[in-house]
PDB file of C-alpha atoms in Angstrom:
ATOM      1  CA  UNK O 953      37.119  13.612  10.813  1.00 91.00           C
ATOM      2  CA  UNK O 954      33.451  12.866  11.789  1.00 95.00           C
ATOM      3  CA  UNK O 955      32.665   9.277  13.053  1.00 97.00           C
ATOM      4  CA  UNK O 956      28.936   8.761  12.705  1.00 98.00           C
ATOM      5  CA  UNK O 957      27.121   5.425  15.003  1.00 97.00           C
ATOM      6  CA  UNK O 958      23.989   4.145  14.245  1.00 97.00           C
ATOM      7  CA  UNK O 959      21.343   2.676  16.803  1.00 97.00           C
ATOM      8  CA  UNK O 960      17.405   1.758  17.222  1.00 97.00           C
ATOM      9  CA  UNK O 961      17.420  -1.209  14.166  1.00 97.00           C
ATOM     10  CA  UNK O 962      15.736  -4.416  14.995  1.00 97.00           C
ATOM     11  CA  UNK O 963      13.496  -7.130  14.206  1.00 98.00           C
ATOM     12  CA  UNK O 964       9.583  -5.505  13.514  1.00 97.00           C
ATOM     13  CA  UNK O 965       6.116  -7.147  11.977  1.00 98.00           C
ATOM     14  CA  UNK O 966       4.743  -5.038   9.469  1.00 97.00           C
ATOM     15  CA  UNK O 967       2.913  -1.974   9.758  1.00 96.00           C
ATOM     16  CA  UNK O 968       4.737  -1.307  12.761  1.00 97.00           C
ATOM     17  CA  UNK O 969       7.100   2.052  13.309  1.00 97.00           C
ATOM     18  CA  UNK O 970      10.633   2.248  14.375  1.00 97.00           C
ATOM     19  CA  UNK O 971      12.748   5.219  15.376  1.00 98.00           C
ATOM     20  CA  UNK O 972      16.861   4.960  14.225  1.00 98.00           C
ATOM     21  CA  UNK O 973      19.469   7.455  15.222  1.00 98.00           C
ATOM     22  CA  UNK O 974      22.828   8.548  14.180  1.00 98.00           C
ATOM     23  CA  UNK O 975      24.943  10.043  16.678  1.00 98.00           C
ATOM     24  CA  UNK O 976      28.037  11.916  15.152  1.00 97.00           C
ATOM     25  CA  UNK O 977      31.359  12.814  16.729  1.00 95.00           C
ATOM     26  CA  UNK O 978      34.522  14.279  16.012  1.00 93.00           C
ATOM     27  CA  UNK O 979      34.713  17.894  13.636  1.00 91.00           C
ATOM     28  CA  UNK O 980      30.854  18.211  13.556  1.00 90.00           C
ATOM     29  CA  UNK O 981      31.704  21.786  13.076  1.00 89.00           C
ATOM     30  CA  UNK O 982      32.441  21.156   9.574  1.00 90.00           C
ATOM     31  CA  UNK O 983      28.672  19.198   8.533  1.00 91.00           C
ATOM     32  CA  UNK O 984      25.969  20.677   6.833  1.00 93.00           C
ATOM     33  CA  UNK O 985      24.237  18.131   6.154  1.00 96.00           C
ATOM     34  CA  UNK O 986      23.478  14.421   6.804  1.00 97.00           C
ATOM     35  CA  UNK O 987      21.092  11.672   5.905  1.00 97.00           C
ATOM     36  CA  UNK O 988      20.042   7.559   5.322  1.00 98.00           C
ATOM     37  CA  UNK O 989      20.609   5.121   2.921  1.00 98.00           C
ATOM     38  CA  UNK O 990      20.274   1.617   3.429  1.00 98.00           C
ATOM     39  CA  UNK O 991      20.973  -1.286   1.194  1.00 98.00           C
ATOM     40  CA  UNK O 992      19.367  -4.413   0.766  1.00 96.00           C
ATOM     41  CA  UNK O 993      20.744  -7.633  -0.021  1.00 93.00           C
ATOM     42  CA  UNK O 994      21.711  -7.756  -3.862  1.00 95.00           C
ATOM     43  CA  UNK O 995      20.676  -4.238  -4.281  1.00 96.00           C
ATOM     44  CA  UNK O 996      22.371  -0.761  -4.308  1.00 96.00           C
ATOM     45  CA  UNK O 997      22.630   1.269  -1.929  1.00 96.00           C
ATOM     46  CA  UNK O 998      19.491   3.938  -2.299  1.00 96.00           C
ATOM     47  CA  UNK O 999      18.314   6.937  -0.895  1.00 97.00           C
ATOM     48  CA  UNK O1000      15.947   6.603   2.572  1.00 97.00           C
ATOM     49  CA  UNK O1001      16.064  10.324   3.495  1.00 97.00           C
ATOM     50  CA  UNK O1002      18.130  13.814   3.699  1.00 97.00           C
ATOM     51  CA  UNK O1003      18.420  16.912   5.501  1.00 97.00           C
ATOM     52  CA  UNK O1004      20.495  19.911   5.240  1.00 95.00           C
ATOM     53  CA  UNK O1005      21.059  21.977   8.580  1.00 94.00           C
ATOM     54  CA  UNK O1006      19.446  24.652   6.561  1.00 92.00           C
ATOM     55  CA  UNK O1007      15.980  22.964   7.242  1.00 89.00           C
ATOM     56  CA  UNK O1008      15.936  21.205   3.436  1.00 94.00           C
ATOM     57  CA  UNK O1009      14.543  17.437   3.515  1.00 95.00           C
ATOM     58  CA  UNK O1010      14.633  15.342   0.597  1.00 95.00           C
ATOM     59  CA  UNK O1011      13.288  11.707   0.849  1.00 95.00           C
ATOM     60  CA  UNK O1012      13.714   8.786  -1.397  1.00 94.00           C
ATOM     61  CA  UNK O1013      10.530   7.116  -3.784  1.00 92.00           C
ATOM     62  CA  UNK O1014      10.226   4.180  -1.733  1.00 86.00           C
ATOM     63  CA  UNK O1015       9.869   5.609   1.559  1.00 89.00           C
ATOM     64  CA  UNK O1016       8.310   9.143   0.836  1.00 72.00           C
ATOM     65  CA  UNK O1017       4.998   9.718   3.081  1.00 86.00           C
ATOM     66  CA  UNK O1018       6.667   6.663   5.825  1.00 95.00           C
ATOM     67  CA  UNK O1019       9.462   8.111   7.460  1.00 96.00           C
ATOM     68  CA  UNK O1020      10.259  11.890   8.502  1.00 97.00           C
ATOM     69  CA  UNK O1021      14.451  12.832   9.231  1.00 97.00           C
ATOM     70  CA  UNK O1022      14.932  15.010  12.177  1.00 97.00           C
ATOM     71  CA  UNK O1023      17.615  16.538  14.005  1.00 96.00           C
ATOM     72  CA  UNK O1024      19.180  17.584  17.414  1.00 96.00           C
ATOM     73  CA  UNK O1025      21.225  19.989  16.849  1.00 94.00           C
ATOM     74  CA  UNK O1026      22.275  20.446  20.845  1.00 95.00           C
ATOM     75  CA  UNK O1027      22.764  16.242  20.614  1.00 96.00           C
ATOM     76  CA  UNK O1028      24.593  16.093  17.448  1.00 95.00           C
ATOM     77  CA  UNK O1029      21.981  13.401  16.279  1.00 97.00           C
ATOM     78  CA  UNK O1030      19.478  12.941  13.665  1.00 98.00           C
ATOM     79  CA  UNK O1031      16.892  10.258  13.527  1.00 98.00           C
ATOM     80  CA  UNK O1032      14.504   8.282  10.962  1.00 98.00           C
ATOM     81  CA  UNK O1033      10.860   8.198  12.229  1.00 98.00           C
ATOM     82  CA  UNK O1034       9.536   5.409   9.944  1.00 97.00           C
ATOM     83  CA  UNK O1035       6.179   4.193  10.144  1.00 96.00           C
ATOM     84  CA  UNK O1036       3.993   1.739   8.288  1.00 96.00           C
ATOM     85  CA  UNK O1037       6.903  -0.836   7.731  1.00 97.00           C
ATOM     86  CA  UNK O1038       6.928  -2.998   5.289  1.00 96.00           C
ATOM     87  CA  UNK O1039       9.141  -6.407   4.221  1.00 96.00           C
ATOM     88  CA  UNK O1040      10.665  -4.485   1.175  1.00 95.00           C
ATOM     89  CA  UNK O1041      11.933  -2.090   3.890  1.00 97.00           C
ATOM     90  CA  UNK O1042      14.344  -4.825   4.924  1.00 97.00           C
ATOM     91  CA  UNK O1043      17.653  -3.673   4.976  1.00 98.00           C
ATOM     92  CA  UNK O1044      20.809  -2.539   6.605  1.00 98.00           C
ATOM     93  CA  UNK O1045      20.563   1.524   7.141  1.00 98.00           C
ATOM     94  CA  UNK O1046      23.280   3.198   6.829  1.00 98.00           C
ATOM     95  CA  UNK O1047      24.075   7.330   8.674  1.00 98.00           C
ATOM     96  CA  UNK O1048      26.162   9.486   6.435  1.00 98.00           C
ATOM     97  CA  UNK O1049      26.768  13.041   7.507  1.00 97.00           C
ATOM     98  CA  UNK O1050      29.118  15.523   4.938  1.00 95.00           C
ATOM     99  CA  UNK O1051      29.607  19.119   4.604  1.00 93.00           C
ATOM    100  CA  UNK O1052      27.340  20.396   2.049  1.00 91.00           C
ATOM    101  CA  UNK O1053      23.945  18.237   1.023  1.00 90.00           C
ATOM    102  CA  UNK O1054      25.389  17.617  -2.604  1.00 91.00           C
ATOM    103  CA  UNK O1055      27.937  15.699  -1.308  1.00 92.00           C
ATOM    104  CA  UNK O1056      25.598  13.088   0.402  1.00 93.00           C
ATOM    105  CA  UNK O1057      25.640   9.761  -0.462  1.00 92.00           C
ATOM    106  CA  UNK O1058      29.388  10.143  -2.532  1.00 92.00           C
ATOM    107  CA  UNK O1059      32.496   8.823  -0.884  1.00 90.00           C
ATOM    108  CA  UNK O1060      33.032  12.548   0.133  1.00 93.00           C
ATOM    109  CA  UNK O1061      31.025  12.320   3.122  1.00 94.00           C
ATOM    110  CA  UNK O1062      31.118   9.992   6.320  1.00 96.00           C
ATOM    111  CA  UNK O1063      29.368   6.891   6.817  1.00 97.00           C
ATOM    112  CA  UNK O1064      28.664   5.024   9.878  1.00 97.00           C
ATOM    113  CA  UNK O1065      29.090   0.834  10.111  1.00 97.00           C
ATOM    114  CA  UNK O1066      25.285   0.604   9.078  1.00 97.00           C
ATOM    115  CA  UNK O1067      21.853  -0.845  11.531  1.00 98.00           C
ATOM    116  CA  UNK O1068      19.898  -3.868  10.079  1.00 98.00           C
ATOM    117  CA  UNK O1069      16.115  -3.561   9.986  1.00 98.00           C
ATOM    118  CA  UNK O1070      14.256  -6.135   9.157  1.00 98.00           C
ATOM    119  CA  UNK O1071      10.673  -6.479   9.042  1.00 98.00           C
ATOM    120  CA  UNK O1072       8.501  -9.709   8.594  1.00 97.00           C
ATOM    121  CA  UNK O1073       5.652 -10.108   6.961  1.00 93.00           C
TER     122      UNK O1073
END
């Protein structure tokens, strides 16, 4: 199993950038590829950004052009550079980390407990 915690949310005016990682522990060995969602209240869950371990990065509508996924490899960690924050980015953000990139986001992957961001306006 792969347990997955989530860090670097917080309170942030607009405009401004903020840096979340995932840490993931456990059979790491078996990932290939991990991501962000995050959810806002009465909404579903949506897509914030993707990577395989094969260098592939997919990133959702609403965030494409404000955030850029990364990864450690040697750290087992991959963060969300997000810049140019805005209210509608208000949400909790959730790490999920699974063994092949089709499999993100599906109850076939892990998921961490989730880090609220919230920006005001």
């Amino acid at each position: 199993q792969v347990q997955l915690v989530e860090s670097g949310g917080g309170l942030v005016q607009a405009g401004e950038s903020l840096r979340l990682s995932c840490v993931a522990s456990g059979s790491t060995f078996t990932l290939h590829a991990m991501g962000w969602y995050r959810q806002a209240p009465g909404k579903q869950r949506e897509l914030v950004a993707t990577l395989s371990f094969g260098g592939t990065t997919n990133y959702g509508d609403s965030v494409d052009g404000r955030c850029t996924i990364s990864r450690d490899s040697a750290k087992n960690t991959v963060y969300l550079q997000m810049f140019s924050l805005k209210p509608e980015d208000t949400a909790v953000y959730y790490c999920n980390a699974a063994s092949g990139e089709l499999l993100l986001g599906t109850d076939f992957g892990s998921w961490g407990q989730g880090t609220q961001v919230t920006v005001s306006s």
